[in-house]
Coordinates of C-alpha atoms in Angstrom, one line a residue:
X213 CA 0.0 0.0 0.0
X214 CA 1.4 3.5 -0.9
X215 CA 1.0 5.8 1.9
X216 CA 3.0 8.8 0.7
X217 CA 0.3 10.4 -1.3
X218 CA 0.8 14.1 -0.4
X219 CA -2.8 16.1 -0.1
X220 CA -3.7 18.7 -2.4
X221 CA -4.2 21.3 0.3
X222 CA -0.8 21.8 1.6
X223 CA -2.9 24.1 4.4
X224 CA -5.0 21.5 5.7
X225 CA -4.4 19.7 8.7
X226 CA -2.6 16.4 8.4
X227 CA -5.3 14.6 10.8
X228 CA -9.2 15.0 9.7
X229 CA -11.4 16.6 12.9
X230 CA -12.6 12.9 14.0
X231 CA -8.6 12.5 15.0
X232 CA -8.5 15.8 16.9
X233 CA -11.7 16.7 18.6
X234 CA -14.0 15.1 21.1
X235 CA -16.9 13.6 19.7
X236 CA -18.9 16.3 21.8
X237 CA -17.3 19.3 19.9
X238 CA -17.8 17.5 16.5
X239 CA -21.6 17.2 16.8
X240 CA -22.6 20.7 17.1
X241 CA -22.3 21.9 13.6
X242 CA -25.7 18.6 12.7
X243 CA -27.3 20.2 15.1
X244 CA -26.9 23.9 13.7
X245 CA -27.4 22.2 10.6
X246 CA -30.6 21.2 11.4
X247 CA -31.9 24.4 13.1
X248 CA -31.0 26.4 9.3
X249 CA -33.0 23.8 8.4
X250 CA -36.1 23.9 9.7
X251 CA -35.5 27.8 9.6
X252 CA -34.8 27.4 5.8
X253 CA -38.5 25.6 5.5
X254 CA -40.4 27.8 7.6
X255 CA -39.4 31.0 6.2
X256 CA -39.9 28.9 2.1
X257 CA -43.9 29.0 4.0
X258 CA -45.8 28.7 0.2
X259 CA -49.4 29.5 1.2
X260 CA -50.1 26.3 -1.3
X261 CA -48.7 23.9 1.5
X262 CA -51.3 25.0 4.1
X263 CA -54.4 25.1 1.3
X264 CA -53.2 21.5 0.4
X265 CA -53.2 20.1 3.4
X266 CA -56.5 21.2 4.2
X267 CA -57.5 19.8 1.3
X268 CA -56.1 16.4 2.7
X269 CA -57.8 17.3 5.8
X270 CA -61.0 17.8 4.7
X271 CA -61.0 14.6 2.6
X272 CA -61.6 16.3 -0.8
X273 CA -58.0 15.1 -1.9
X274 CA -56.7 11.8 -2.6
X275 CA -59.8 10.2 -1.0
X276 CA -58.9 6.6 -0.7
X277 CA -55.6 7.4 1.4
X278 CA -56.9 10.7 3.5
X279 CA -59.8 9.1 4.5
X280 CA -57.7 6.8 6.5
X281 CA -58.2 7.4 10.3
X282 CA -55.6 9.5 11.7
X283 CA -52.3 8.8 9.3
X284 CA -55.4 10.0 6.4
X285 CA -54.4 13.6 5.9
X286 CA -50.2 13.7 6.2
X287 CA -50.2 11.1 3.9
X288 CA -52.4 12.4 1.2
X289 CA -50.2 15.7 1.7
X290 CA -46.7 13.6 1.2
X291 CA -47.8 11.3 -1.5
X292 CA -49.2 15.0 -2.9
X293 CA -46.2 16.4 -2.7
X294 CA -44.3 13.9 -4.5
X295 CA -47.1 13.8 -7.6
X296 CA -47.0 17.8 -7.8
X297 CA -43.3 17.2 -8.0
X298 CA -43.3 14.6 -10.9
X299 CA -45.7 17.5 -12.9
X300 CA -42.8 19.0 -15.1
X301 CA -39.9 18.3 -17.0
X302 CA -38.2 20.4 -14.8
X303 CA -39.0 18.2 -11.8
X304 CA -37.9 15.4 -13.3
X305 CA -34.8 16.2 -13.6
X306 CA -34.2 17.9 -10.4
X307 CA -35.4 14.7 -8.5
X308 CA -33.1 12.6 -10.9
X309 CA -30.0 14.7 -9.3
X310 CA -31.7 14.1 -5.9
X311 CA -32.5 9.9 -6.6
X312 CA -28.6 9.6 -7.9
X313 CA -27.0 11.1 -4.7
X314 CA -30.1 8.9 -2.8
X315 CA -28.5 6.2 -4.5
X316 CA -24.8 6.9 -3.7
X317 CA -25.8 7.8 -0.2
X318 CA -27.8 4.8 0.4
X319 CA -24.6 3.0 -1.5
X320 CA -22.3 3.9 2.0
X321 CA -24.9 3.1 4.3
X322 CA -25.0 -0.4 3.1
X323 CA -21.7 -0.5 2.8
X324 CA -20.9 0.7 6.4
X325 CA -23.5 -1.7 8.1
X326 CA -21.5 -4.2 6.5
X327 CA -18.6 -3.8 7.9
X328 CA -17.2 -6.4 10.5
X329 CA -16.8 -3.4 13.0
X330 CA -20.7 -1.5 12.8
X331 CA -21.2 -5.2 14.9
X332 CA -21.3 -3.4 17.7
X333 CA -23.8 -0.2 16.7
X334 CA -27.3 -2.2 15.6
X335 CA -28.6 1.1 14.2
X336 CA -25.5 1.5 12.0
X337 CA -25.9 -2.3 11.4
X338 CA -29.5 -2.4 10.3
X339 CA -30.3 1.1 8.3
X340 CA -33.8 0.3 7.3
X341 CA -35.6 1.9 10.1
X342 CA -33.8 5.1 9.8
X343 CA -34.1 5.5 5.9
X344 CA -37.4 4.7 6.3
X345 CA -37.9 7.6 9.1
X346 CA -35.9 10.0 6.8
X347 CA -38.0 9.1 3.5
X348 CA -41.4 9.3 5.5
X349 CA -41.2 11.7 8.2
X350 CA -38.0 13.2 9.0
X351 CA -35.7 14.4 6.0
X352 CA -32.4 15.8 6.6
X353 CA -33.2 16.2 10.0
X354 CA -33.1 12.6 10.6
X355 CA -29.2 12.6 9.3
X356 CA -28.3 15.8 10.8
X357 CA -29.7 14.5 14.6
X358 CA -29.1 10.9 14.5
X359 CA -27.6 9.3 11.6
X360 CA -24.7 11.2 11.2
X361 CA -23.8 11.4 14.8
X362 CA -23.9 8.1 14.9
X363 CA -21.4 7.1 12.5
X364 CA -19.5 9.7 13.6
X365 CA -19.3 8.2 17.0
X366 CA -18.4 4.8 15.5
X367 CA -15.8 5.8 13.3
X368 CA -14.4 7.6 16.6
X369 CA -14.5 4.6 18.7
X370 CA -12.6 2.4 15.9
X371 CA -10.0 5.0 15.6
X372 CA -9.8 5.4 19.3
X373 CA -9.4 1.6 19.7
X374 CA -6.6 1.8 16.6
X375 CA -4.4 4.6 18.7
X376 CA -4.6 2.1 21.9
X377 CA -3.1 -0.3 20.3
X378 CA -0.7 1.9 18.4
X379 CA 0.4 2.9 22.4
X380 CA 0.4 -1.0 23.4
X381 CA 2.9 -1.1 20.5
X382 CA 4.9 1.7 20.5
X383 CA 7.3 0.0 23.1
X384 CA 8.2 -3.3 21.5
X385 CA 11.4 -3.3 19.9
X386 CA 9.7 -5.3 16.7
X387 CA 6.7 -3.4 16.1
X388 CA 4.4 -5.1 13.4
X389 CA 3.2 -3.1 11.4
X390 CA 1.8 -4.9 8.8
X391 CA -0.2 -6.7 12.0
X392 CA -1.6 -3.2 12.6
X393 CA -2.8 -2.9 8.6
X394 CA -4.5 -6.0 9.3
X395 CA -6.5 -5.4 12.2
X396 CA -7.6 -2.2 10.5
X397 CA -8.4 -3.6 7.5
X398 CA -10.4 -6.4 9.3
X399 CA -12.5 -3.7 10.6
X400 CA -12.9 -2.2 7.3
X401 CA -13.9 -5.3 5.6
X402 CA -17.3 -6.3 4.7
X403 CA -18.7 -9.0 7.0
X404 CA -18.7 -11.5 3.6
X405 CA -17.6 -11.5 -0.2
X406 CA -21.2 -11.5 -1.2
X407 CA -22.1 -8.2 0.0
X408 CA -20.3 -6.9 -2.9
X409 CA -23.1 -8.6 -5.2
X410 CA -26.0 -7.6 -2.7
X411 CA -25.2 -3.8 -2.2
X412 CA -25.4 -2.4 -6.0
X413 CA -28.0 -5.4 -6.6
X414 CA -30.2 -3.8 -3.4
X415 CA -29.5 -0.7 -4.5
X416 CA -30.7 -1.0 -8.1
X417 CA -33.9 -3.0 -7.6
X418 CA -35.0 -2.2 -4.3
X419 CA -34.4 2.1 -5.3
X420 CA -33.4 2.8 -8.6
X421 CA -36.5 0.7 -9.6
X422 CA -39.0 2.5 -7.7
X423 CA -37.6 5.6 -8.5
X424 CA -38.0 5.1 -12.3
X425 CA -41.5 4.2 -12.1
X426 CA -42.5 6.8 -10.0
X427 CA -40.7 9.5 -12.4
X428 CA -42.4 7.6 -15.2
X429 CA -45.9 6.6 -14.0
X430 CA -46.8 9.8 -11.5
X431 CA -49.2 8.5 -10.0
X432 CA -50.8 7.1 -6.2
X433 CA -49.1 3.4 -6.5
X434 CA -45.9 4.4 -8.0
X435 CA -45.2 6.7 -5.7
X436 CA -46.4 4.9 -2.3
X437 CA -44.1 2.3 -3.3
X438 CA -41.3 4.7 -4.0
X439 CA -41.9 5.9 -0.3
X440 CA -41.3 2.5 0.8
X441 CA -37.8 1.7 -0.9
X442 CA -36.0 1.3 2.5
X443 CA -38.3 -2.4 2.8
X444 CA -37.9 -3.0 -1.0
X445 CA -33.6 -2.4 -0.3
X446 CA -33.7 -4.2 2.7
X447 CA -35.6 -7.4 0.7
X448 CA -33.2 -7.1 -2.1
X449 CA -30.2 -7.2 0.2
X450 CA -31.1 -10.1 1.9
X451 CA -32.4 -12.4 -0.7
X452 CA -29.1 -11.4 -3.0
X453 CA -27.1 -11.8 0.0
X454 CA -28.4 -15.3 0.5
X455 CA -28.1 -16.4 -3.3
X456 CA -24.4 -15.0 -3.6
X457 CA -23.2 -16.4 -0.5
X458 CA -25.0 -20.1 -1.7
X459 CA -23.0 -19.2 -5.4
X460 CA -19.8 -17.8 -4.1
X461 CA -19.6 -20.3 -0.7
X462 CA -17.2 -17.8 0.6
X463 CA -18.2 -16.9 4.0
X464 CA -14.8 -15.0 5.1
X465 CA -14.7 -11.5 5.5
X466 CA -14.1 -9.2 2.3
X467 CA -11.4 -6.5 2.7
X468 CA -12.6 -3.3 0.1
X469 CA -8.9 -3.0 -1.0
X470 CA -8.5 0.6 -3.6
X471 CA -8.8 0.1 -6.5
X472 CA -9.8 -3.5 -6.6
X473 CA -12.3 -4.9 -8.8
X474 CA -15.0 -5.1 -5.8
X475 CA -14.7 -1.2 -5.1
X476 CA -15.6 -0.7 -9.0
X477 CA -18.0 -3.5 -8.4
X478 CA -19.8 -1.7 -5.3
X479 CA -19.7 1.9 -6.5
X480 CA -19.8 1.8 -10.3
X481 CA -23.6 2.1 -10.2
X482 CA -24.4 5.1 -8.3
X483 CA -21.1 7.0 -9.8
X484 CA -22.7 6.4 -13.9
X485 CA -26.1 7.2 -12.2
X486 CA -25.0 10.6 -10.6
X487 CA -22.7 11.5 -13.7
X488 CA -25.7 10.8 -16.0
X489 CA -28.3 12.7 -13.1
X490 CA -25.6 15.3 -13.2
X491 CA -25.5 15.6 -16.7
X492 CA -29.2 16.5 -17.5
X493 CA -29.7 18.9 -15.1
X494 CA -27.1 21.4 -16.0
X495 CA -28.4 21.0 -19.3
X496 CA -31.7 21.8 -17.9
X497 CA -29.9 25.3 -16.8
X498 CA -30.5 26.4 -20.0
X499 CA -34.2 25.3 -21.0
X500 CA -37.7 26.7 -19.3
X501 CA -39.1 26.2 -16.7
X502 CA -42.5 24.5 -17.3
X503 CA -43.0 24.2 -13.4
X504 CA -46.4 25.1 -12.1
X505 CA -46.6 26.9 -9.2
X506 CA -48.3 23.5 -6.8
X507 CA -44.3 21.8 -8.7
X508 CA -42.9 25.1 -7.5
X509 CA -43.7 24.8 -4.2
X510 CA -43.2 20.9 -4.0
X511 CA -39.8 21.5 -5.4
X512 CA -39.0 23.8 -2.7
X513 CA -39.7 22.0 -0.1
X514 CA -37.7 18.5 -1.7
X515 CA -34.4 20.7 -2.9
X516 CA -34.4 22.6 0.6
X517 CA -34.0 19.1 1.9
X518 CA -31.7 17.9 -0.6
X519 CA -29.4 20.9 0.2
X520 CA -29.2 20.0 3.9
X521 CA -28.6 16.7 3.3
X522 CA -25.9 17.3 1.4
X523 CA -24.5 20.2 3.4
X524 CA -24.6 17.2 6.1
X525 CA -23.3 14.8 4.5
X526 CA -20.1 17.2 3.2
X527 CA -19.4 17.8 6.9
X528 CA -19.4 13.9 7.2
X529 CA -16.9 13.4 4.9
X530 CA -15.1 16.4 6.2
X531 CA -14.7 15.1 10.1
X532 CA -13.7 11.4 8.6
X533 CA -11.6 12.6 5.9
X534 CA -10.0 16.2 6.1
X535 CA -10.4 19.1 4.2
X536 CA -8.5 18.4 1.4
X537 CA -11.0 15.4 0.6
X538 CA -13.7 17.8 1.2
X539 CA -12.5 20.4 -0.8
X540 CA -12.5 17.9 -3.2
X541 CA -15.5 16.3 -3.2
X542 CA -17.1 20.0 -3.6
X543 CA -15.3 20.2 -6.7
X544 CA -16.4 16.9 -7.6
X545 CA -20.2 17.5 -6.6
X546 CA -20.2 20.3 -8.9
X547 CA -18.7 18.4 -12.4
X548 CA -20.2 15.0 -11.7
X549 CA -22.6 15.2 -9.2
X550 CA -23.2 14.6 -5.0
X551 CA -23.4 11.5 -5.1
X552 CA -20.4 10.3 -7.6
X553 CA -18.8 12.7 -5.0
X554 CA -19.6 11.0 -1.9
X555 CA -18.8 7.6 -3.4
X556 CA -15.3 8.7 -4.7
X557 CA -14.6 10.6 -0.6
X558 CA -15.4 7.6 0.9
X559 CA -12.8 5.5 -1.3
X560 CA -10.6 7.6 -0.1
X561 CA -11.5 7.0 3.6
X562 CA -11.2 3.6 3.8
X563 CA -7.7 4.4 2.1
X564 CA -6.9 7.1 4.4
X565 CA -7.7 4.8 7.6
X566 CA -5.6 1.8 6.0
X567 CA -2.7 4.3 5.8
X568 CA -3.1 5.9 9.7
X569 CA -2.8 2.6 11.1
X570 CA 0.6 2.1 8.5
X571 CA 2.1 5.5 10.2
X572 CA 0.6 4.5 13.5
X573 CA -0.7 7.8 13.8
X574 CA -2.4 8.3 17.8
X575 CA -5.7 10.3 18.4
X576 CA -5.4 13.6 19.9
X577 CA -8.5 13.1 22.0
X578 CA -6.2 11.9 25.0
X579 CA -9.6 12.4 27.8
X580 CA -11.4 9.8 25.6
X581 CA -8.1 7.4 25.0
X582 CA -7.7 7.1 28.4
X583 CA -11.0 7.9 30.1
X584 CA -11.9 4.6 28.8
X585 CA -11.5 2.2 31.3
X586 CA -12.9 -0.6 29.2
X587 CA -9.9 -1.6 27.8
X588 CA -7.8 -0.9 30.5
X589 CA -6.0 -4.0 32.0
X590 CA -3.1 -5.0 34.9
X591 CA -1.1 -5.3 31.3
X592 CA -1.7 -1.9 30.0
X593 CA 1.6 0.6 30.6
X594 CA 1.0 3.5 32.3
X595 CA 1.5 6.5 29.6
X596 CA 2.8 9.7 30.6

């Protein structure tokens, strides 16, 4: 493994923030994230949103779904929302930007609760509630006030754990550090070679799918089952899972090595997606707008989200990763899209983390190293 990359910011610091701050310090900015959002939306207030939902309310919309007791009216008003959106050209290919960084985005959360080391964190390890929260209820605010944090708090447990062993290292005269490499990368690695196979196959079927019939089709069914995609995902997942593990008989953990066929394998997908996504809508810069003004306001309300949620997902990648990855993955987002992006940043990460344990790099968080006491044991040297 090459480790002497040099980054293209020569300013930015050599450690990303999840190496240098406490976990407390690093959640703030979700959470600010979140108020600007809901800020954001209240002050976007289209008089149509209130009119519409008392059309919901009063049963004279939609009648088959807002005449349901209770749930009736905010689901007539979101499965509204989504067929106002589908109205115009213009819609569809703003929501195609959106789906491809969905996909991408939903591409990294499979892959993380894969990982041998999300084990331990069982709403890192199954997403499906969550996305299902986010695509029904909560939006960004669902990543900005739990999602994010969460993974943020389990990639700085596995880097705390990497710098304690580092320490219980650093005083042996034969340091192994190719047995360092390993552990990492045994963290890294998916639990089994047939999640490569399940991911992009869950991801296509279960979302892209739904997502094309609902652009095409626009109507009730098409897009109820595009508001379920976290189930349809989940499905996929597992019955692919099952069949490639059955075909492959494999049942060892799969290291995501850079570069290697399975990263192209995992990723490939939601990168053409996003580039394609990408494509359309800048050439959609320079076309009318055929948007009425019910897609106006639906469009608002979807692209105000989509902003956040990529404004949060930017700071993910910046607290794992640095800003020179984040700088770049700006650049990125704005010549082939979010969510090729986000898949190209996190390559990078798992690289990045491969290469920390090569250096043996500690974590500066020194209250939360050795606050710990979980690991402490008669064996442990006292560091000063």
């Amino acid at each position: 493994m090459n480790c002497n990359i040099v980054s293209p910011v020569p300013f930015a610091p050599r450690r990303p923030p999840v190496h240098r701050f406490h976990i407390h310090y690093l959640l703030i900015v979700p959470i600010l994230l979140s108020v600007l959002a809901a800020l954001t939306l209240t002050l976007h207030g289209d008089v149509n949103a209130p009119l519409l939902y008392s059309q919901c309310h009063a049963r004279s919309r939609l009648p088959a779904i807002s005449r349901v007791p209770i749930l009736g009216a905010p689901a007539c008003f979101l499965v509204s929302i989504w067929m106002f959106a589908t109205a115009s050209t213009e819609g569809l290919f703003r929501l195609s930007s959106y789906f491809a960084f969905l996909a991408a985005l939903l591409t990294v959360s499979r892959v993380e609760a894969a990982r041998e080391y999300s084990k331990r964190k069982w709403n890192v390890r199954f997403p499906t509630f969550s996305w299902l929260v986010f695509n029904l209820v909560g939006g960004t605010f669902v990543w900005d006030l739990w999602i994010v944090p969460v993974l943020i708090e389990d990639a700085k447990d596995m880097r705390i754990e990497n710098a304690k062993r580092v320490a219980l290292e650093t005083g042996q005269e034969n340091r192994d550090e190719q047995e360092l490499v390993n552990r990492t990368n045994s963290m890294l690695s998916l639990n089994s070679e047939a999640e490569v196979y399940a991911i992009p196959t869950a991801v296509v079927i279960g979302f892209l799918v739904p997502s094309v019939l609902m652009l095409a089709l626009q109507g009730v069914v098409s897009v109820i089952a595009w508001l379920f995609f976290p189930l349809w995902v989940a499905v996929v997942h597992w019955v692919a899972k099952f069949a490639a593990a059955k075909l492959l008989k494999n049942t060892e953990p799969h290291r995501l090595s850079t570069l290697d066929s399975s990263v192209f394998g995992v990723y490939l997908v939601p990168v053409a997606i996003s580039v394609a996504a990408h494509a359309t809508f800048l050439m959609s810069l320079f076309s009318k707008d055929d948007s009425r003004q019910m897609t106006q306001m639906a469009l608002g309300f979807i692209m105000i989200n989509f902003f956040y949620l990529t404004a949060t997902v930017l700071y993910w990648i910046f607290v794992e990763c640095g800003a020179s990855v984040l700088f770049g993955a700006i650049a990125l987002s704005l010549t082939i899209g979010p969510g090729a992006a986000l898949c190209i940043a996190w390559i990078f990460r798992d690289y990045d983390v491969s290469c920390r344990a090569v250096r043996g790099e500690p974590d500066d968080s020194d209250d939360e190293i050795d606050g710990d006491d979980s690991t402490v044991h008669e064996d442990t040297p006292l560091l000063g």
